[in-house]
Amino acid sequence: MLNNKQLFIFISFFIFQFSSAQKPQKWNAVEIYNQIQKLNFLGSVLYIAAHPDDENTRLISYLSNEKKARTAYLSLTRGDGGQNLIGSELRELLGVIRTQELIEARKTDGGEQFFSRANDFGFSKNPDETFGIWDREKVLADVVWTIRKFRPDVIINRFDHRSPGTTHGHHTASAILSVESFDLSNNPKNFPDQLKYYGPWQAKRLFFNPSVWFYGNQEKFDAADKSNFMAIETGVYYAGLGKSNQEIAALSRSSHRSQGFGSTGSRGKEPEYLELIKGKKVNDKTNLFDGIDTSWNRVKNGKEIGELLDKIEAGFNFSEPAASVPDLVKVYTLIYNLDDNHWKPIKLTEITNIITACSGLYLEAVSNVQQTTPGSTVKVKIEAINRSTTPIELSSITTLPFQKNTILNKILYNNDLENFYIDLEVPENIEYTQPYWLKEKGTTGMYQVSEQKNIGIPDIIREVKLLFTLKINEIRIPVERTVVYKYNDKVKGEMYNYLDIIPEVSTRIADQVSFFNDGKTKKIAVHIKAGKDNIDGNVQLEAAPDWNVEPQSFSFNLEKKGFEKTFHFDVTPPEIPSEIIAQSVVILDSKKMDQEQIIIDYDHISKQQVLLTAESKFKKLDLKINNERIGYIMGAGDDVAKCLSQMGYSVTLLSIDDINSRNLNNFDVIITGIRTYNVLPSIKNRQHLLLEFVKKGKTLIVQYNTPDKNIPGNIAPYPLSISNDRVTDENAAIQFLVPDHPVLNYPNKITAKDFQGWTQEQGLYYPNEFDAAFTPILSSHDQGETDKKGALLIANYGKGHYIYTGLSLFRELPMGVSGAYRLLANMISLKTNEDITETPE
């Protein structure tokens, strides 16, 4: 047999690489029994779509929990281009959040998760546009890689490859690539570099999973010809869990909180339909595995394993799961001795988890700190307890990645708790904890991941682990645990985070964008934070040669880990308009440190550390503003208010309770954040006050909302209907419909140049029907479409102005797009430039 180190390397390379949560996994007897059934099923399904939340959680849950199939979801993107209903993170940071939400969803429905390197660059109206931004060949390679790695018997597409232009371009693209990959994955001439890791693989069937949404409505779906469909009844009830399949699916879908996909569970019969696109004909149209051997007979010398598992399943004692441990250890040995490089590591992991659960074996490795640096030593508390009568020996513990082995030969007796400590040495060359797909510089459409074997892994790759070697009935069984940090919250109780490896010092520039419109010297704050004790170094602010920075550097000392200091550099811009990227750099013993530490911490996902280059955009531009006082009502979350402060405005964040006549009198302009009327339905009770604010001679600027039932009928003073219209091409030509309108001329002259350099999209959810009282200011369109005139609508109301805009200011402002700042300044100053004649109520 392999030695412990060889066995660990073998298992860890092939095991599906995401942790089961910070909190330890604790199965009850029913869950253990279900896992034994899953161990005895050797069939797999790969579901493919484009984004987080595209997946059919009902079908994934059914296949995993009812059929016991190994089921995975391949999301081509991490959802970076979506909106964020829970915070201000966008783009790659939003992708980190949505990645974790998908991982949480799979923990709920029992599936596994994969990704490609495709970057969600935003809404795309057809696959041709999508493939023009993605690297088509690389994304195709990633789909083939996932198929070869996962080896599905069945592939299911969420979307139809035959209907381009009817849905998001990413959707159709995912189906097109899946159909191509079905055959390509079995040809060794395709992507041969992958073959040193995984061999060719041919799935047996490829299906399309149609839905009511695909047909447009229930009536059309009911009337559709389903003679070529197979129907699967997914509305099953799991008596042991006390939940319907739909209830589990709803819990899974509700993991997508950043997108507002909270879902209510249902009960009763609910068929799912599958249309065969490629592969072996289905005779039994209720069984997608029809004719596919899903027993242990598909593995050489696997028959005995299946027979023994049948016996264990039939004799399982729900009152005493530990009674199955002796036979389960025999199964472990049989699996270990298989000559198989696919099912063997998968099933070794499954059987190990089942044995530890049956024996009530609890193994935990808890660090005394949540963050540490390379080269440090961490004290780790070990908790080990065996809650069965089966003798278990804890033979040794190996710390990873340092590979230091501690021999223990400690017998774990029934319900006797063993607590002890070990010192874990963190290597000097260990990598910082961060999403591996963000380490290298990518493109608008693609992430760069140079290490082939890492492609598709969903989560952060954590190196600091402990390998517990157990001996049960003289058989050595390795059990791996990721090192965690645990603490008690007085409200929430026991809380877990992972141990993160952090830089010795991190740095950041206070503002993502800084303006130098008046040409004067400005103080720029640079923050530094110690990752360990006793840090001495120098901090610099690096800028272009024609930007003057004083002083050249500051020396500093940080005595304790976590201490922070702020230094202010005097920055003087050049006389001519200029835009540069400045960078904060710390020098420690000639070592250059230039990373900003960003912590993403929400209750529903694992805490995440993201490390980005510490930089900021400095802008000397022609931007004129007046001195309006602005009240900002935050909606789903954005950074627009911060950007307004950077421009030089006085900005006050307002809550719903702050919207009253007396308080509103303190402001010249009120701006509602993105999706305010979607996420704050109670604002409808204050809307009359906002309209009265306008009527008295002030300005109300409403940023985009999505069409839903929460939108009050009086969101505007005149009829206005929000639609799904959008212009996704950020470079689409702009027409000025009313060139002499003040909003295009004061205090900044707006030209076509102001719409250059926009990112991701021009705008979204434009009104498509609006009263004649509104003046449409702009017009543009995506290729092949009609003009969209709802990007910027202005109406006089009483003595003031009401402005509705679907322009994606929430994306453009944080990215420092000059034209977005200039146009917004004009919207804010609109009332100061026009001698308004009072309009009828």
PDB file of N, CA and C in Angstrom, residues 210-243:
ATOM      1  N   PRO A 210     -35.650  22.506 -21.073  1.00  0.00           N
ATOM      2  CA  PRO A 210     -36.576  23.614 -21.358  1.00  0.00           C
ATOM      3  C   PRO A 210     -37.414  23.965 -20.133  1.00  0.00           C
ATOM      4  N   SER A 211     -38.007  25.156 -20.168  1.00  0.00           N
ATOM      5  CA  SER A 211     -38.783  25.626 -19.027  1.00  0.00           C
ATOM      6  C   SER A 211     -39.874  26.567 -19.504  1.00  0.00           C
ATOM      7  N   VAL A 212     -40.741  26.944 -18.596  1.00  0.00           N
ATOM      8  CA  VAL A 212     -41.787  27.915 -18.908  1.00  0.00           C
ATOM      9  C   VAL A 212     -41.148  29.213 -19.376  1.00  0.00           C
ATOM     10  N   TRP A 213     -40.068  29.606 -18.710  1.00  0.00           N
ATOM     11  CA  TRP A 213     -39.367  30.842 -19.064  1.00  0.00           C
ATOM     12  C   TRP A 213     -38.927  30.817 -20.521  1.00  0.00           C
ATOM     13  N   PHE A 214     -38.441  29.668 -20.990  1.00  0.00           N
ATOM     14  CA  PHE A 214     -37.955  29.556 -22.357  1.00  0.00           C
ATOM     15  C   PHE A 214     -39.092  29.788 -23.356  1.00  0.00           C
ATOM     16  N   TYR A 215     -40.277  29.330 -23.023  1.00  0.00           N
ATOM     17  CA  TYR A 215     -41.420  29.476 -23.933  1.00  0.00           C
ATOM     18  C   TYR A 215     -42.142  30.807 -23.777  1.00  0.00           C
ATOM     19  N   GLY A 216     -41.868  31.532 -22.736  1.00  0.00           N
ATOM     20  CA  GLY A 216     -42.466  32.853 -22.562  1.00  0.00           C
ATOM     21  C   GLY A 216     -43.545  32.913 -21.522  1.00  0.00           C
ATOM     22  N   ASN A 217     -44.392  31.885 -21.450  1.00  0.00           N
ATOM     23  CA  ASN A 217     -45.436  31.836 -20.432  1.00  0.00           C
ATOM     24  C   ASN A 217     -45.943  30.404 -20.305  1.00  0.00           C
ATOM     25  N   GLN A 218     -46.727  30.163 -19.265  1.00  0.00           N
ATOM     26  CA  GLN A 218     -47.214  28.825 -18.963  1.00  0.00           C
ATOM     27  C   GLN A 218     -48.115  28.291 -20.079  1.00  0.00           C
ATOM     28  N   GLU A 219     -48.930  29.157 -20.642  1.00  0.00           N
ATOM     29  CA  GLU A 219     -49.859  28.729 -21.683  1.00  0.00           C
ATOM     30  C   GLU A 219     -49.110  28.180 -22.898  1.00  0.00           C
ATOM     31  N   LYS A 220     -48.077  28.891 -23.332  1.00  0.00           N
ATOM     32  CA  LYS A 220     -47.298  28.442 -24.481  1.00  0.00           C
ATOM     33  C   LYS A 220     -46.538  27.154 -24.157  1.00  0.00           C
ATOM     34  N   PHE A 221     -46.043  27.070 -22.913  1.00  0.00           N
ATOM     35  CA  PHE A 221     -45.311  25.864 -22.509  1.00  0.00           C
ATOM     36  C   PHE A 221     -46.240  24.650 -22.495  1.00  0.00           C
ATOM     37  N   ASP A 222     -47.450  24.832 -21.964  1.00  0.00           N
ATOM     38  CA  ASP A 222     -48.404  23.727 -21.918  1.00  0.00           C
ATOM     39  C   ASP A 222     -48.792  23.264 -23.317  1.00  0.00           C
ATOM     40  N   ALA A 223     -48.850  24.199 -24.268  1.00  0.00           N
ATOM     41  CA  ALA A 223     -49.262  23.868 -25.625  1.00  0.00           C
ATOM     42  C   ALA A 223     -48.132  23.301 -26.474  1.00  0.00           C
ATOM     43  N   ALA A 224     -46.892  23.378 -25.987  1.00  0.00           N
ATOM     44  CA  ALA A 224     -45.736  22.951 -26.776  1.00  0.00           C
ATOM     45  C   ALA A 224     -45.746  21.439 -26.997  1.00  0.00           C
ATOM     46  N   ASP A 225     -45.199  21.029 -28.135  1.00  0.00           N
ATOM     47  CA  ASP A 225     -45.066  19.608 -28.460  1.00  0.00           C
ATOM     48  C   ASP A 225     -43.948  19.013 -27.610  1.00  0.00           C
ATOM     49  N   LYS A 226     -44.319  18.077 -26.735  1.00  0.00           N
ATOM     50  CA  LYS A 226     -43.339  17.481 -25.828  1.00  0.00           C
ATOM     51  C   LYS A 226     -43.058  16.017 -26.178  1.00  0.00           C
ATOM     52  N   SER A 227     -43.394  15.632 -27.413  1.00  0.00           N
ATOM     53  CA  SER A 227     -43.217  14.235 -27.805  1.00  0.00           C
ATOM     54  C   SER A 227     -41.751  13.809 -27.806  1.00  0.00           C
ATOM     55  N   ASN A 228     -40.853  14.781 -27.983  1.00  0.00           N
ATOM     56  CA  ASN A 228     -39.418  14.469 -27.992  1.00  0.00           C
ATOM     57  C   ASN A 228     -38.772  14.720 -26.634  1.00  0.00           C
ATOM     58  N   PHE A 229     -39.603  15.007 -25.643  1.00  0.00           N
ATOM     59  CA  PHE A 229     -39.082  15.278 -24.309  1.00  0.00           C
ATOM     60  C   PHE A 229     -39.171  14.026 -23.439  1.00  0.00           C
ATOM     61  N   MET A 230     -38.300  13.962 -22.451  1.00  0.00           N
ATOM     62  CA  MET A 230     -38.495  13.014 -21.368  1.00  0.00           C
ATOM     63  C   MET A 230     -38.864  13.802 -20.122  1.00  0.00           C
ATOM     64  N   ALA A 231     -39.712  13.214 -19.296  1.00  0.00           N
ATOM     65  CA  ALA A 231     -40.210  13.911 -18.107  1.00  0.00           C
ATOM     66  C   ALA A 231     -39.679  13.237 -16.855  1.00  0.00           C
ATOM     67  N   ILE A 232     -39.170  14.058 -15.945  1.00  0.00           N
ATOM     68  CA  ILE A 232     -38.664  13.566 -14.667  1.00  0.00           C
ATOM     69  C   ILE A 232     -39.478  14.221 -13.562  1.00  0.00           C
ATOM     70  N   GLU A 233     -40.035  13.434 -12.697  1.00  0.00           N
ATOM     71  CA  GLU A 233     -40.837  13.963 -11.592  1.00  0.00           C
ATOM     72  C   GLU A 233     -39.914  14.347 -10.443  1.00  0.00           C
ATOM     73  N   THR A 234     -39.680  15.642 -10.307  1.00  0.00           N
ATOM     74  CA  THR A 234     -38.759  16.127  -9.279  1.00  0.00           C
ATOM     75  C   THR A 234     -39.465  16.531  -7.990  1.00  0.00           C
ATOM     76  N   GLY A 235     -40.799  16.496  -7.982  1.00  0.00           N
ATOM     77  CA  GLY A 235     -41.529  16.935  -6.793  1.00  0.00           C
ATOM     78  C   GLY A 235     -41.649  15.858  -5.742  1.00  0.00           C
ATOM     79  N   VAL A 236     -40.515  15.250  -5.398  1.00  0.00           N
ATOM     80  CA  VAL A 236     -40.527  14.149  -4.432  1.00  0.00           C
ATOM     81  C   VAL A 236     -40.432  14.696  -3.007  1.00  0.00           C
ATOM     82  N   TYR A 237     -40.778  13.838  -2.058  1.00  0.00           N
ATOM     83  CA  TYR A 237     -40.711  14.201  -0.638  1.00  0.00           C
ATOM     84  C   TYR A 237     -39.715  13.284   0.040  1.00  0.00           C
ATOM     85  N   TYR A 238     -38.757  13.874   0.754  1.00  0.00           N
ATOM     86  CA  TYR A 238     -37.757  13.106   1.486  1.00  0.00           C
ATOM     87  C   TYR A 238     -38.213  12.999   2.939  1.00  0.00           C
ATOM     88  N   ALA A 239     -38.842  11.872   3.266  1.00  0.00           N
ATOM     89  CA  ALA A 239     -39.422  11.713   4.602  1.00  0.00           C
ATOM     90  C   ALA A 239     -38.359  11.806   5.691  1.00  0.00           C
ATOM     91  N   GLY A 240     -37.177  11.269   5.413  1.00  0.00           N
ATOM     92  CA  GLY A 240     -36.121  11.295   6.427  1.00  0.00           C
ATOM     93  C   GLY A 240     -35.637  12.699   6.735  1.00  0.00           C
ATOM     94  N   LEU A 241     -35.745  13.591   5.752  1.00  0.00           N
ATOM     95  CA  LEU A 241     -35.315  14.976   5.934  1.00  0.00           C
ATOM     96  C   LEU A 241     -36.470  15.897   6.274  1.00  0.00           C
ATOM     97  N   GLY A 242     -37.696  15.418   6.051  1.00  0.00           N
ATOM     98  CA  GLY A 242     -38.868  16.243   6.344  1.00  0.00           C
ATOM     99  C   GLY A 242     -39.035  17.397   5.376  1.00  0.00           C
ATOM    100  N   LYS A 243     -38.486  17.286   4.158  1.00  0.00           N
ATOM    101  CA  LYS A 243     -38.549  18.366   3.176  1.00  0.00           C
ATOM    102  C   LYS A 243     -38.880  17.805   1.802  1.00  0.00           C
TER     103      LYS A 243
END
